[in-house]
């Protein structure tokens, strides 16, 4: 987060332009959190209302970073209920399409007067909301910057004591299905690669995903 924040602040940040499928990316992303959610007794669900199947042009890693941040916060601040990742189409043109990616939870919620501060870097909410939480609180500030750089916007709906919904509304360009395809980790698919067996020792689920 510190590296991303520094890069964005200095204007050195660049988005990639790669081909990917949103549904595939979201399914892989939510699968990362099955164990953390299960450990807290929280149900994890994925709803795809965008049955488009379009191949999109954009930065799948940064989109995934946004979704990961949303789900991480939902798990962190929820002790019960369900977390839902949902994909919807807001608007569709001949060559472009606008998606809405939402994460809803039954967590502690956010007081209305605190909603603006949660996107400010190095700011933590006070009182019981973050009494047991630590960190620099850069995640949502970076998410807001990433979304804006992708020509999108963030929406937040929250009721204190009942839960929150964080949404990223982001436009993408639809591309020809015959275009060169990259997987969700930006690794070029190349049949000439030799298959190797590699042992990695790591206990953090997010690190495991990116190492893979």
Coordinates of N, CA and C in Angstrom, one line a residue, residues 199-203 208 211:
X199 N 8.0 -25.5 -4.9 CA 7.5 -25.5 -3.5 C 7.6 -24.1 -2.9
X200 N 6.5 -23.5 -2.5 CA 6.5 -22.2 -1.9 C 5.9 -22.4 -0.5
X201 N 6.6 -21.8 0.5 CA 6.2 -21.8 1.9 C 5.7 -20.4 2.3
X202 N 4.4 -20.3 2.5 CA 3.8 -19.0 2.8 C 2.5 -19.2 3.5
X203 N 2.2 -18.5 4.6 CA 1.0 -18.7 5.4 C 0.0 -17.6 5.2
X208 N -0.1 -16.1 -1.0 CA -0.1 -17.4 -1.7 C -0.7 -17.2 -3.1
X211 N 1.8 -15.3 -5.4 CA 2.9 -16.2 -5.7 C 2.6 -17.2 -6.7

